mmCIF file of C-alpha atoms in Angstrom:
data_model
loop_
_atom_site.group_PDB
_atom_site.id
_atom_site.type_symbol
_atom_site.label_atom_id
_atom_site.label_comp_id
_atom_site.label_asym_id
_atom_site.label_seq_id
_atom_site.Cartn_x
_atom_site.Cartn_y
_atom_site.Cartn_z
ATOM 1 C CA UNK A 6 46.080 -14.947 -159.296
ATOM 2 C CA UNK A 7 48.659 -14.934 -156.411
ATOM 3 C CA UNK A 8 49.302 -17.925 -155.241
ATOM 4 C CA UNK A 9 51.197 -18.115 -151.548
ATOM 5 C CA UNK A 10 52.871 -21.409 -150.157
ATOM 6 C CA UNK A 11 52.623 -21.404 -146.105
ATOM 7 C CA UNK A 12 52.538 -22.763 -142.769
ATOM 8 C CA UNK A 13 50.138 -22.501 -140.043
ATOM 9 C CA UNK A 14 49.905 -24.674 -136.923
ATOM 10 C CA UNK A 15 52.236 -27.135 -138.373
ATOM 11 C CA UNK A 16 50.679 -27.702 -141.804
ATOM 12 C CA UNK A 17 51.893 -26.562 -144.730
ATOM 13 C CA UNK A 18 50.201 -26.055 -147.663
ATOM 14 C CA UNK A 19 49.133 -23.614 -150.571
ATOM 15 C CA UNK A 20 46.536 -20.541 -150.972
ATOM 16 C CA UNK A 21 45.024 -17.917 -153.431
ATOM 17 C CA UNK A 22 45.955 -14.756 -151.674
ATOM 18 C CA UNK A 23 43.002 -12.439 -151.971
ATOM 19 C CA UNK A 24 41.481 -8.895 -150.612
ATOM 20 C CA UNK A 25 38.379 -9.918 -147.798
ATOM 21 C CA UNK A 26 36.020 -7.862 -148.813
ATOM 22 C CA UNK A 27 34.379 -8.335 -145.488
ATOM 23 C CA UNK A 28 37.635 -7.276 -143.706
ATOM 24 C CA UNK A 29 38.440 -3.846 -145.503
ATOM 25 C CA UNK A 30 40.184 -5.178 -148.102
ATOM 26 C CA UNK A 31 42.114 -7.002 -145.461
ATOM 27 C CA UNK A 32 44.707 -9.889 -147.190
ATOM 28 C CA UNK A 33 43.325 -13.255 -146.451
ATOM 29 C CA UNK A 34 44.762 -16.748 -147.971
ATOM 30 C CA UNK A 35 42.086 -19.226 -149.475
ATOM 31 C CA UNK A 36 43.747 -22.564 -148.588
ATOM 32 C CA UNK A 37 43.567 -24.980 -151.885
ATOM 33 C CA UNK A 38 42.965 -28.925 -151.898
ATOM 34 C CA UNK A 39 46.036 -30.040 -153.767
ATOM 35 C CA UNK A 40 48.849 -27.986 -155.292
ATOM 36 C CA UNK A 41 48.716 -25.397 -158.252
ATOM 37 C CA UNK A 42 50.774 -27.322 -160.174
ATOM 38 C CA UNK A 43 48.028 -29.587 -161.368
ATOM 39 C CA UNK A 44 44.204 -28.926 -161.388
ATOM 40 C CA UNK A 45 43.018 -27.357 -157.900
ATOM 41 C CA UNK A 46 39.881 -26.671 -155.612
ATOM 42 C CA UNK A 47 40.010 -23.444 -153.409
ATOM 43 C CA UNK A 48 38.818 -25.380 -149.838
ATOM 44 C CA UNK A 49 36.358 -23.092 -148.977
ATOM 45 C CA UNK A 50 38.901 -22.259 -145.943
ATOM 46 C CA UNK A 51 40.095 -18.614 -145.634
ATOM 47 C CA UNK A 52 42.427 -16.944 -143.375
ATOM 48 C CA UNK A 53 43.946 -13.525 -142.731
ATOM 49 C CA UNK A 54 47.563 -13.597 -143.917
ATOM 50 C CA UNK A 55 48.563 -12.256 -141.007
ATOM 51 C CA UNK A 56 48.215 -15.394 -139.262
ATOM 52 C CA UNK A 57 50.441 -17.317 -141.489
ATOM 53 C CA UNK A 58 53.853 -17.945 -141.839
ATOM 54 C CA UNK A 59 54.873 -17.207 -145.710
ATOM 55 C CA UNK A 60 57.483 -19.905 -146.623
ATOM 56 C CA UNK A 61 59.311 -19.934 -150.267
ATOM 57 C CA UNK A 62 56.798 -20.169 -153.054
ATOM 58 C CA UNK A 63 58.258 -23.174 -154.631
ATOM 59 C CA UNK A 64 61.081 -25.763 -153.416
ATOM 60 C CA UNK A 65 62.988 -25.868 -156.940
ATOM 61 C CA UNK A 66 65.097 -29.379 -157.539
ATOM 62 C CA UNK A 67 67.138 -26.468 -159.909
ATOM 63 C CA UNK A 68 67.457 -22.872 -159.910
ATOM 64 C CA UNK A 69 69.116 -21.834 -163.116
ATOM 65 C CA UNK A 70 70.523 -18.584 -163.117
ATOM 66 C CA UNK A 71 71.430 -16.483 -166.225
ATOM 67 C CA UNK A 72 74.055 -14.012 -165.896
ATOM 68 C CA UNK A 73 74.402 -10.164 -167.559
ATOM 69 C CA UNK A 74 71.489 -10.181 -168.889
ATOM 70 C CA UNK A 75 70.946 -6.334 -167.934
ATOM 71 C CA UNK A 76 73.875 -4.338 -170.355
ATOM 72 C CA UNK A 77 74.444 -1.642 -167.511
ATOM 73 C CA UNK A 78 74.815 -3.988 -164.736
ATOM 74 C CA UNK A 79 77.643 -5.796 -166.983
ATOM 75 C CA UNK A 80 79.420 -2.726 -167.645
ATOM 76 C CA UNK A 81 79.323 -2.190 -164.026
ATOM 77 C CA UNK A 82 81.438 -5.308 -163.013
ATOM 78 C CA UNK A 83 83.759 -4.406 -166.365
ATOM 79 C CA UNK A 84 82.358 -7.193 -167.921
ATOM 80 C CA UNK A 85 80.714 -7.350 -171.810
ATOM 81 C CA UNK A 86 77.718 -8.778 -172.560
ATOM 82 C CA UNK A 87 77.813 -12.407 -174.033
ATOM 83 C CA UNK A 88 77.461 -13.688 -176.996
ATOM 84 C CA UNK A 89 74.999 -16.476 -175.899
ATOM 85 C CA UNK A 90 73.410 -16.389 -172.355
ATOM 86 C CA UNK A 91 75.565 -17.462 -169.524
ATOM 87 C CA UNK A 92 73.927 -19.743 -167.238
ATOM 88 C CA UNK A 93 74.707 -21.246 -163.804
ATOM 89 C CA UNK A 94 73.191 -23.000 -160.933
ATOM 90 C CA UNK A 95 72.132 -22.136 -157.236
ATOM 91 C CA UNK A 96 71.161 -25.145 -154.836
ATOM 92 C CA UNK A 97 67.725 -26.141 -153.694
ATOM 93 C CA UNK A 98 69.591 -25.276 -150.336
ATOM 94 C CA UNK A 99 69.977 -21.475 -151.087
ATOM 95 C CA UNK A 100 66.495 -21.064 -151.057
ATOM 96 C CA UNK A 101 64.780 -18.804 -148.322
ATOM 97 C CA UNK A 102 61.299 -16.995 -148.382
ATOM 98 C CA UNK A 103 59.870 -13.746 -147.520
ATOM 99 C CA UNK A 104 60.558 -12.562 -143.603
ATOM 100 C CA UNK A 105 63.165 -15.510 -143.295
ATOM 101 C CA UNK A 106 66.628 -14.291 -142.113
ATOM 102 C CA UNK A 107 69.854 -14.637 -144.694
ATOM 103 C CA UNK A 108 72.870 -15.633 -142.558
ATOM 104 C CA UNK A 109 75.723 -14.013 -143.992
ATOM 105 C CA UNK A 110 78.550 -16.367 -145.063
ATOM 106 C CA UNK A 111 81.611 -17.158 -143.272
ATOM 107 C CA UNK A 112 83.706 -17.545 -146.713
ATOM 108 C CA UNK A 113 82.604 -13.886 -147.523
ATOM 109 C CA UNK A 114 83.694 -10.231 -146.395
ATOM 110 C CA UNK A 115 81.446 -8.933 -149.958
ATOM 111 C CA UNK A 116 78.460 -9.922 -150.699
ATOM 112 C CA UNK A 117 76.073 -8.417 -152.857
ATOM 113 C CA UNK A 118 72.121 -7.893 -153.300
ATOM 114 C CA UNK A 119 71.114 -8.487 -157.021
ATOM 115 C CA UNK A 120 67.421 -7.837 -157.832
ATOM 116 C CA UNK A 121 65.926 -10.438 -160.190
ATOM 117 C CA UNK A 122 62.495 -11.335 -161.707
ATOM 118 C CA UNK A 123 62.018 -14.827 -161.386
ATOM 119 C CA UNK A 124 60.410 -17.460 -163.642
ATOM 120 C CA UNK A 125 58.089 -20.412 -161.871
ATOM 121 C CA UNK A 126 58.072 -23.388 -164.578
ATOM 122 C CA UNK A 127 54.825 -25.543 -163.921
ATOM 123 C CA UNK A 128 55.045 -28.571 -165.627
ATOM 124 C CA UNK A 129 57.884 -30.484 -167.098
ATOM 125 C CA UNK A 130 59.478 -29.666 -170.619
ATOM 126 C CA UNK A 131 62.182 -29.631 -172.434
ATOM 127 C CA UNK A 132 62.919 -28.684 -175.740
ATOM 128 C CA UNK A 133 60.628 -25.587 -175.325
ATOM 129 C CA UNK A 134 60.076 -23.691 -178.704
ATOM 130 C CA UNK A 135 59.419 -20.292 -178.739
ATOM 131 C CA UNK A 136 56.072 -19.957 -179.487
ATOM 132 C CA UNK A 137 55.319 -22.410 -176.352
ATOM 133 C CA UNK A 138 57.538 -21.279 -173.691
ATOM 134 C CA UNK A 139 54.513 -19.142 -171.882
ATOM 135 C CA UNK A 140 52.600 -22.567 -171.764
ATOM 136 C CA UNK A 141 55.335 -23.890 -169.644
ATOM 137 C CA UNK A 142 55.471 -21.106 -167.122
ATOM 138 C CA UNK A 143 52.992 -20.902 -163.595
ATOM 139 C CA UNK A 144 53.630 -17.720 -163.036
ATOM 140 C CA UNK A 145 56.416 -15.181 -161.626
ATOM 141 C CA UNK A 146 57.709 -14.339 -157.974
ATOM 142 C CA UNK A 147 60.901 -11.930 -156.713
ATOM 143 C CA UNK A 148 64.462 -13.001 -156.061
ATOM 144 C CA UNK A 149 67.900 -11.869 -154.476
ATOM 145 C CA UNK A 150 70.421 -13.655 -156.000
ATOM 146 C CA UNK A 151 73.310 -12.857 -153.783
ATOM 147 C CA UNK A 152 76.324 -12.839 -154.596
ATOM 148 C CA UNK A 153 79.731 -13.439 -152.442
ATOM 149 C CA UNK A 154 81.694 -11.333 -154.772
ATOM 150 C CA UNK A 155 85.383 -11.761 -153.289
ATOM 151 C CA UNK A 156 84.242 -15.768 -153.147
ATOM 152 C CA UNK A 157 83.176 -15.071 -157.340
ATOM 153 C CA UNK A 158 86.541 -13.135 -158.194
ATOM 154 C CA UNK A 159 89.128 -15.387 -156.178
ATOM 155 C CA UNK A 160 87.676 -18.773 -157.703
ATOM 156 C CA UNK A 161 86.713 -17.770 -161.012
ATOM 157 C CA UNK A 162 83.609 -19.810 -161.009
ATOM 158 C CA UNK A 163 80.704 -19.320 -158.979
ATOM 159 C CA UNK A 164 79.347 -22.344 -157.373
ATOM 160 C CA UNK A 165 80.734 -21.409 -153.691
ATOM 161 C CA UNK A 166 79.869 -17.470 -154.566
ATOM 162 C CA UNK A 167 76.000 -18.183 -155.910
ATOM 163 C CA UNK A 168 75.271 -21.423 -153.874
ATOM 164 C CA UNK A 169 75.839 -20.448 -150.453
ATOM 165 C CA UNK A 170 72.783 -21.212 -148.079
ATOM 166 C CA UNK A 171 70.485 -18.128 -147.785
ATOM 167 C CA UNK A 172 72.021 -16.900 -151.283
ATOM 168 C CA UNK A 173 68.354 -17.536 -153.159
ATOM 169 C CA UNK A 174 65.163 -15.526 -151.083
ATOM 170 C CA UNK A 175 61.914 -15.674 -153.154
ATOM 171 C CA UNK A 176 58.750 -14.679 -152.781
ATOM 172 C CA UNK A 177 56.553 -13.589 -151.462
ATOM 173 C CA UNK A 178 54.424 -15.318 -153.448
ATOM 174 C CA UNK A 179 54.136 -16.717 -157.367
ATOM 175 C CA UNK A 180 51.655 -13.655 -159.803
ATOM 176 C CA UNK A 181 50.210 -16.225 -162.425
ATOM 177 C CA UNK A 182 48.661 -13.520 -164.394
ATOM 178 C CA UNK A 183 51.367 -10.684 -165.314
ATOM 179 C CA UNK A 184 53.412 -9.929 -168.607
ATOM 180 C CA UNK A 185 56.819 -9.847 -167.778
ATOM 181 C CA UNK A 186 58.169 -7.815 -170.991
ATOM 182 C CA UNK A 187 58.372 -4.363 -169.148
ATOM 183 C CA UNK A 188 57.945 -4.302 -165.104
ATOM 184 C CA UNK A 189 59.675 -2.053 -162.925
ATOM 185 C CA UNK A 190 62.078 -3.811 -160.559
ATOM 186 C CA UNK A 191 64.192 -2.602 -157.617
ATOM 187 C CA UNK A 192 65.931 -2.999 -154.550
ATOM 188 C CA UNK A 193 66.376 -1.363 -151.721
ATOM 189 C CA UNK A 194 68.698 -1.578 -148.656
ATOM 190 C CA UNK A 195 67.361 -0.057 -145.516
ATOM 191 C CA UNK A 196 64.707 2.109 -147.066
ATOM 192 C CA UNK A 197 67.335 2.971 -149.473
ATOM 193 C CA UNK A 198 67.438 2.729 -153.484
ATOM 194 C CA UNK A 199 69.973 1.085 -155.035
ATOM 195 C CA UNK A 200 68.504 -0.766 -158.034
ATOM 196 C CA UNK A 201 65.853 0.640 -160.411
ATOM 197 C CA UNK A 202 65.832 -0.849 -163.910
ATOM 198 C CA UNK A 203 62.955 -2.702 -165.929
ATOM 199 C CA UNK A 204 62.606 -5.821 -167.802
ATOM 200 C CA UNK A 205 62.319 -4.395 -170.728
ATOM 201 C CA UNK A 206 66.276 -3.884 -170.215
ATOM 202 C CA UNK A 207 66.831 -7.653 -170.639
ATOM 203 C CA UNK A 208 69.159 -8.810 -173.369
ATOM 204 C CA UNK A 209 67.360 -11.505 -173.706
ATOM 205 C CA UNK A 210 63.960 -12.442 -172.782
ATOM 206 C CA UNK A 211 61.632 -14.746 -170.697
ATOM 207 C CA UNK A 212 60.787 -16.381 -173.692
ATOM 208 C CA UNK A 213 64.580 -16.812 -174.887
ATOM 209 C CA UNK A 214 65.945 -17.897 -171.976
ATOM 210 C CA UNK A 215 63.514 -21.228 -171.669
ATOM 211 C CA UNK A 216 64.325 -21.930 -175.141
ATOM 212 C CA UNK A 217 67.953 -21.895 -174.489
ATOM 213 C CA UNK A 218 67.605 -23.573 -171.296
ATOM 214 C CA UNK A 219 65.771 -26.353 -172.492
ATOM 215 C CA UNK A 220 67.898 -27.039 -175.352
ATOM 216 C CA UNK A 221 69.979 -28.523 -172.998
ATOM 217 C CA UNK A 222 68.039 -29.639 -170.174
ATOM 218 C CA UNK A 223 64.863 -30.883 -168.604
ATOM 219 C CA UNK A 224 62.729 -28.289 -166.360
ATOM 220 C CA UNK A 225 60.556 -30.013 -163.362
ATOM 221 C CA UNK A 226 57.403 -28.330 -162.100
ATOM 222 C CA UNK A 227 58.561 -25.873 -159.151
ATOM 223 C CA UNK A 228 62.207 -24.805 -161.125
ATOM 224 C CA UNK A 229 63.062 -21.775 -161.418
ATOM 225 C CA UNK A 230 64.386 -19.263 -163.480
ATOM 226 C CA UNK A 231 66.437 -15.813 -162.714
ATOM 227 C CA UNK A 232 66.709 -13.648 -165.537
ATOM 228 C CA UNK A 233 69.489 -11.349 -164.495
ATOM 229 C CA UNK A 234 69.887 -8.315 -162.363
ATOM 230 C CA UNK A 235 70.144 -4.821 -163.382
ATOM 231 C CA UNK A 236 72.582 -2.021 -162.376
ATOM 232 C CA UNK A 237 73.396 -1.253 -159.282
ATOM 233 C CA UNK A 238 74.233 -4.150 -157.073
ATOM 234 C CA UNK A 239 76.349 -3.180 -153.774
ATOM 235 C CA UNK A 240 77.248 -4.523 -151.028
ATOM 236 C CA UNK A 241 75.179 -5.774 -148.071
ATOM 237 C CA UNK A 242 76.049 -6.225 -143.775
ATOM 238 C CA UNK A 243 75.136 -8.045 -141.050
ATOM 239 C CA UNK A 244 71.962 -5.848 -139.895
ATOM 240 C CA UNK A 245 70.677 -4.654 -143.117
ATOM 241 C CA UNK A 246 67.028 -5.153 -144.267
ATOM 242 C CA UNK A 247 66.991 -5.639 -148.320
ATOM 243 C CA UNK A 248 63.899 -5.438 -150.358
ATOM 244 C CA UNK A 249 63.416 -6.524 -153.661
ATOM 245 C CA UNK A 250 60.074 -4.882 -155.636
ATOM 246 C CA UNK A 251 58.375 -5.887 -158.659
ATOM 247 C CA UNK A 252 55.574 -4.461 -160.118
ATOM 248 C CA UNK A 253 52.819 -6.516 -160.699
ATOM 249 C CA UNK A 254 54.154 -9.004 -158.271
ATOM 250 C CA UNK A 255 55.299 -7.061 -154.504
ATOM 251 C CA UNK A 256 58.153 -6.943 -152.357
ATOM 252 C CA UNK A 257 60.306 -9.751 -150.565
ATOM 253 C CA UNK A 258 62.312 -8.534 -147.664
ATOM 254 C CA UNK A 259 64.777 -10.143 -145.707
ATOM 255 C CA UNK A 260 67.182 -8.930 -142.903
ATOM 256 C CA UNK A 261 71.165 -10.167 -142.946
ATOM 257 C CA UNK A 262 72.247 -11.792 -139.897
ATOM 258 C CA UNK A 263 75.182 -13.123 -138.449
ATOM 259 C CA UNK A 264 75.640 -16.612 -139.009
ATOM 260 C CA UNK A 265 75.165 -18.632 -135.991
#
């Protein structure tokens, strides 16, 4: 089931987006009573997704990010893989969805697009163990987590250089019935490739990663998840359109623009 958060004539609110069989196989969004984080009733209510506004699937209170988690893409920034998994946060404020514009930071002359499958927890829990941690998950959507790399290298830590606003698209919607041990994921900049890896690449797994998170923290209904990036990351510029593919899941694409 994809499930799409939206806006349409001022009301926001959440569907099950579906092919109209009616309409040619035409995309269409059956509004739900509620939110899919609980129970939920499909309203009866469909329409075309054109007509919608596609806002970001979830509004996290915590996006935890996990770092090198892709062996290639750490040997590209010189870096080895760690021991345990490094984590690190991006703000509720970074977070942008599908079609919306990222304003490209003033503290930056280098950022970067990094492809990532991300993880939709939907319901609290902590202390996750291994056998559980699908139980805990709603489903899976695309990210970007860009980086200001000049901000990550001059300050050493990464707060500024993974928390700037705009730094977190996702979407374009949250795939509640996929397997996320081996999906194809890339990126492209302008119609261009530049990342092409699987998750089958990941050091460490879905499954590992809310274990280890939740060892040391509680997860809310709506966090979120990145599990790393493969190789490949470059830079982006004011003007460029970057897409980030899953399979299984589809494409979120946002242009860079000047910030205002």
């Amino acid at each position: 089931m994809r499930i799409a958060r939206f806006s349409i004539d001022g009301t926001v609110g959440f569907g099950v987006v579906e092919a109209d069989r009616d309409q040619g196989g035409e995309p269409v969004l059956d509004i739900i009573k509620g939110h899919p984080f609980a129970a939920f009733e499909r309203s009866g209510r469909r329409v075309p997704l054109s007509k919608v506004r596609l806002l970001p699937p979830v509004l996290p209170s915590k996006i935890v990010a996990v770092a090198r988690n892709y062996r290639e893409h750490a040997a590209e920034l010189g870096n080895a893989v760690p021991d345990v998994p490094v984590t690190f946060f991006k703000p509720s404020t970074s977070v942008v969805g599908h079609g919306d514009p990222v304003a490209y930071p003033r503290i930056s002359s280098d950022v970067h697009h990094e492809a990532e499958l991300a993880v939709v927890i939907g319901r609290l829990c902590r202390d996750v163990p291994r056998e559980r941690a699908r139980d805990v998950i709603l489903g899976y959507t695309c990210a970007n987590d860009l980086t200001a790399r000049d901000v990550q290298r001059r300050e050493g830590q990464w707060a500024r250089a993974k928390g700037f606003d705009h730094s977190c698209p996702l979407g374009p919607w949250i795939e509640t019935d996929l397997d996320p041990a081996d999906l194809a994921i890339m990126c492209t900049v302008n119609g261009e490739q530049r990342q092409l890896g699987r998750t089958s690449e990941m050091v460490r797994t879905v499954e590992d990663l809310i274990v280890h998170v939740t060892e040391s923290m509680t997860l809310l209904p709506q966090d979120v998840i990145l599990t790393g990036t493969p190789a490949g990351v470059g830079p982006l510029h004011v003007g460029d359109e970057v897409a980030v593919t899953i399979e299984g899941i589809g494409t979120l694409t946002n242009k860079v623009v000047k910030r205002d």
